[in-house]
Coordinates of N, CA and C in Angstrom, one line a residue:
M1 N 185.9 -13.1 -21.9 CA 184.0 -13.4 -21.5 C 184.0 -14.6 -20.9
E2 N 183.6 -14.7 -19.6 CA 183.5 -16.1 -19.4 C 181.9 -16.5 -19.7
A3 N 181.7 -17.7 -20.3 CA 180.5 -18.1 -20.1 C 179.4 -18.6 -19.0
E4 N 178.1 -18.2 -18.7 CA 177.6 -18.4 -17.6 C 177.3 -20.0 -17.5
V5 N 177.6 -20.8 -16.7 CA 177.1 -22.3 -16.8 C 175.9 -22.1 -15.6
Q6 N 174.9 -22.8 -16.4 CA 173.6 -23.1 -15.7 C 173.6 -24.2 -15.0
E7 N 173.0 -24.7 -14.0 CA 172.9 -26.1 -13.6 C 171.8 -26.6 -14.4
P8 N 171.8 -27.9 -14.4 CA 170.9 -28.8 -15.1 C 169.4 -28.5 -14.3
P9 N 168.4 -28.8 -15.2 CA 166.8 -28.6 -14.1 C 167.0 -29.4 -13.2
V10 N 167.5 -31.0 -13.5 CA 167.1 -31.9 -12.4 C 167.8 -31.7 -11.3
T11 N 169.1 -30.8 -11.0 CA 169.8 -30.5 -10.0 C 169.2 -29.4 -9.2
R12 N 168.6 -28.7 -10.2 CA 167.7 -27.4 -9.5 C 166.4 -27.8 -8.7
I13 N 165.5 -29.4 -9.3 CA 164.7 -30.1 -8.7 C 165.4 -30.5 -7.1
H14 N 166.5 -31.3 -7.4 CA 167.2 -31.9 -6.3 C 167.1 -30.7 -5.1
D15 N 167.6 -29.8 -5.7 CA 168.4 -28.6 -4.3 C 167.2 -28.2 -3.4
K16 N 166.1 -27.8 -4.4 CA 164.5 -27.5 -3.7 C 164.0 -28.6 -3.0
I17 N 164.0 -29.8 -3.1 CA 163.4 -30.7 -2.7 C 164.0 -31.1 -1.1
V18 N 165.4 -30.7 -1.4 CA 166.6 -31.1 -0.1 C 165.9 -30.0 0.7
A19 N 165.9 -28.8 0.5 CA 165.7 -27.5 1.1 C 164.0 -27.9 1.6
C20 N 163.3 -28.8 1.5 CA 161.7 -29.0 1.8 C 162.2 -30.5 2.7
K21 N 163.0 -30.5 3.1 CA 163.1 -31.9 4.0 C 162.3 -31.8 5.2
G22 N 161.5 -32.5 5.6 CA 160.8 -32.6 6.7 C 159.5 -31.5 6.6
Q23 N 159.6 -31.0 5.4 CA 158.0 -30.4 5.2 C 157.1 -31.5 4.6
T24 N 155.4 -30.9 4.8 CA 154.9 -31.7 4.2 C 154.4 -31.1 3.2
L25 N 154.2 -32.2 1.8 CA 154.0 -31.7 0.5 C 152.7 -32.6 0.2
K26 N 152.1 -31.8 -0.9 CA 150.7 -32.3 -1.6 C 151.7 -33.3 -2.8
V27 N 151.0 -34.2 -3.3 CA 151.6 -34.9 -4.4 C 150.5 -35.8 -5.2
K28 N 150.9 -35.4 -6.5 CA 149.9 -35.5 -7.7 C 150.5 -36.5 -8.5
A29 N 150.6 -37.8 -8.5 CA 151.3 -38.9 -9.4 C 150.1 -39.1 -10.2
N30 N 150.6 -39.0 -11.7 CA 149.9 -40.1 -12.6 C 150.7 -41.3 -13.2
L31 N 149.7 -42.0 -12.7 CA 150.3 -43.4 -13.1 C 150.2 -44.4 -14.0
G32 N 149.7 -43.6 -15.1 CA 149.2 -43.9 -16.5 C 147.7 -44.3 -16.7
R33 N 147.3 -44.6 -17.8 CA 145.8 -45.2 -17.9 C 145.1 -44.6 -17.0
S34 N 144.8 -43.5 -16.9 CA 143.8 -42.5 -16.1 C 143.8 -42.8 -14.6
K35 N 145.1 -43.3 -14.0 CA 144.9 -43.4 -12.7 C 146.2 -42.7 -12.0
I36 N 145.3 -41.5 -11.4 CA 146.2 -40.5 -10.4 C 145.8 -40.4 -9.3
L37 N 147.2 -40.7 -8.3 CA 147.0 -40.6 -6.8 C 147.2 -39.1 -6.2
E38 N 146.8 -39.0 -4.8 CA 146.7 -37.5 -4.7 C 146.9 -37.5 -3.2
Y39 N 147.7 -37.4 -2.6 CA 148.1 -37.8 -1.1 C 149.0 -36.6 -0.4
S40 N 149.3 -36.5 0.7 CA 150.2 -35.7 1.3 C 151.1 -36.4 2.1
G41 N 152.6 -36.1 2.0 CA 153.9 -37.1 2.4 C 154.7 -35.6 3.1
V42 N 155.5 -36.0 4.0 CA 156.9 -35.8 4.5 C 157.8 -36.0 3.6
V43 N 158.6 -34.9 3.3 CA 159.9 -35.2 2.7 C 160.8 -35.8 3.9
A44 N 160.9 -37.2 3.6 CA 162.0 -37.7 4.3 C 163.6 -37.9 3.8
E45 N 163.5 -38.3 2.9 CA 164.8 -38.4 2.3 C 165.2 -38.0 1.2
A46 N 166.5 -37.5 0.4 CA 166.6 -36.9 -0.7 C 168.1 -37.7 -1.3
H47 N 168.3 -38.2 -2.2 CA 169.1 -38.8 -2.4 C 169.6 -38.2 -4.1
D48 N 170.6 -38.5 -4.6 CA 171.4 -38.3 -5.8 C 170.1 -38.6 -7.1
Q49 N 169.4 -39.6 -7.1 CA 168.9 -39.6 -7.6 C 167.1 -40.0 -7.7
L50 N 166.8 -39.9 -6.4 CA 165.3 -39.8 -5.8 C 165.4 -39.4 -4.7
F51 N 164.3 -38.9 -4.5 CA 163.4 -38.6 -2.8 C 162.5 -39.6 -2.7
V52 N 162.4 -39.3 -1.0 CA 161.6 -40.5 -0.6 C 160.3 -39.7 0.4
L53 N 159.2 -40.1 0.3 CA 158.3 -39.3 1.1 C 157.3 -40.4 2.0
E54 N 157.4 -39.9 3.3 CA 156.5 -40.7 4.2 C 154.8 -40.3 3.9
V55 N 154.3 -41.2 3.9 CA 152.9 -40.9 3.9 C 152.1 -41.5 5.1
K56 N 151.5 -41.3 5.8 CA 150.7 -41.5 6.8 C 149.4 -42.3 6.6
R57 N 149.1 -43.7 6.8 CA 148.0 -44.3 6.3 C 147.0 -44.5 7.3
K58 N 146.0 -45.2 7.3 CA 145.1 -45.6 8.4 C 145.8 -46.5 9.3
R59 N 145.1 -46.4 10.8 CA 145.8 -47.1 11.6 C 147.2 -46.9 12.5
G60 N 147.6 -45.8 11.5 CA 149.5 -45.1 12.1 C 150.0 -45.7 11.4
S61 N 150.1 -46.3 10.5 CA 151.3 -46.8 9.8 C 151.6 -45.9 8.8
I62 N 152.6 -46.1 8.3 CA 153.5 -45.2 7.8 C 154.1 -45.9 6.3
E63 N 153.7 -45.4 5.1 CA 153.9 -45.8 3.6 C 155.2 -45.0 3.1
R64 N 155.9 -45.9 2.8 CA 157.3 -45.1 2.2 C 157.0 -45.0 0.8
K65 N 157.1 -43.8 -0.1 CA 156.8 -43.8 -1.5 C 158.4 -43.0 -2.3
S66 N 158.7 -43.2 -3.1 CA 160.1 -42.8 -3.9 C 159.8 -42.5 -5.1
Y67 N 160.4 -41.6 -5.6 CA 160.1 -41.0 -6.9 C 161.2 -40.4 -7.5
Q68 N 161.5 -40.1 -8.8 CA 163.0 -39.9 -9.0 C 162.8 -38.4 -9.7
Y69 N 164.0 -37.3 -9.6 CA 163.4 -36.1 -9.9 C 163.1 -35.8 -11.2
V70 N 163.5 -37.0 -12.2 CA 163.0 -36.8 -13.4 C 161.5 -37.0 -13.3
D71 N 160.7 -37.3 -12.9 CA 159.4 -37.4 -12.8 C 159.0 -36.2 -12.3
V72 N 159.4 -35.3 -11.7 CA 158.8 -33.9 -11.6 C 158.9 -33.4 -12.8
L73 N 160.3 -33.1 -13.5 CA 160.8 -33.0 -14.6 C 159.6 -32.8 -15.7
T74 N 159.6 -34.2 -15.9 CA 158.2 -34.3 -17.1 C 156.8 -34.4 -16.5
G75 N 156.9 -34.0 -15.3 CA 155.1 -33.8 -14.9 C 154.5 -34.8 -14.3
T76 N 155.1 -36.1 -14.5 CA 154.4 -37.2 -14.4 C 154.0 -36.9 -12.7
V77 N 155.0 -36.4 -11.9 CA 154.4 -36.5 -10.5 C 154.7 -34.3 -10.2
V78 N 153.7 -33.9 -9.6 CA 153.7 -32.7 -9.3 C 153.8 -32.4 -7.7
L79 N 154.5 -31.7 -7.3 CA 154.7 -31.2 -5.7 C 153.7 -30.2 -5.6
M80 N 153.0 -30.0 -4.6 CA 152.3 -28.9 -3.9 C 152.8 -28.5 -2.5
H81 N 152.7 -27.0 -2.3 CA 152.8 -26.6 -1.1 C 151.7 -25.4 -0.6
G82 N 151.9 -25.4 0.7 CA 151.2 -24.2 1.3 C 149.3 -24.4 1.3
D83 N 148.6 -23.9 1.9 CA 147.3 -24.0 2.1 C 146.5 -23.9 0.6
E84 N 147.1 -22.8 -0.5 CA 146.7 -22.7 -1.9 C 147.0 -23.7 -2.8
C85 N 147.7 -24.8 -2.2 CA 148.2 -25.8 -3.2 C 149.0 -25.3 -4.6
E86 N 149.7 -24.5 -4.2 CA 150.6 -23.8 -5.4 C 151.7 -25.1 -5.7
P87 N 152.0 -24.9 -6.9 CA 153.0 -26.0 -7.5 C 154.3 -25.7 -7.0
L88 N 154.9 -26.8 -6.4 CA 156.4 -26.1 -6.3 C 157.3 -26.2 -7.2
F89 N 156.8 -26.8 -8.3 CA 157.6 -26.0 -9.4 C 156.6 -25.9 -10.9
P90 N 157.0 -25.1 -11.8 CA 155.8 -25.1 -12.9 C 156.2 -26.2 -13.6
V91 N 154.4 -26.4 -14.0 CA 154.2 -27.6 -14.6 C 153.5 -27.3 -16.1
P92 N 154.3 -27.8 -17.2 CA 155.4 -28.7 -17.2 C 156.9 -27.8 -16.8
F93 N 157.9 -28.6 -16.5 CA 158.7 -27.7 -15.4 C 159.8 -27.0 -17.1
E94 N 159.9 -25.7 -16.6 CA 160.6 -24.6 -17.3 C 161.7 -24.2 -16.8
S95 N 162.8 -24.5 -17.7 CA 164.2 -23.5 -17.0 C 163.8 -22.2 -16.5
Q96 N 164.3 -21.9 -15.5 CA 164.1 -21.0 -14.6 C 165.5 -20.0 -15.1
Q97 N 165.3 -18.8 -15.0 CA 166.7 -18.3 -15.2 C 167.4 -17.7 -13.7

């Protein structure tokens, strides 16, 4: 009998974020010490260890913010999509079969 090999959770997070490239996601980032940022941004890039969001600011400027997939895994960064702001991943992240 062959043992079924599961992808690591970080790989599943990476793959789902790659699939969202070009889409707008809402972000809730816990910076610690009661500092929480909430904003919307477009998934611009997805690399092996991190992903980049482009956030439109006042006066038309664009700010780029990067996060690691581990931030999503630990719940430090919560990504939401849709009008109902449903989390893209369960919080805290659970291994899904």
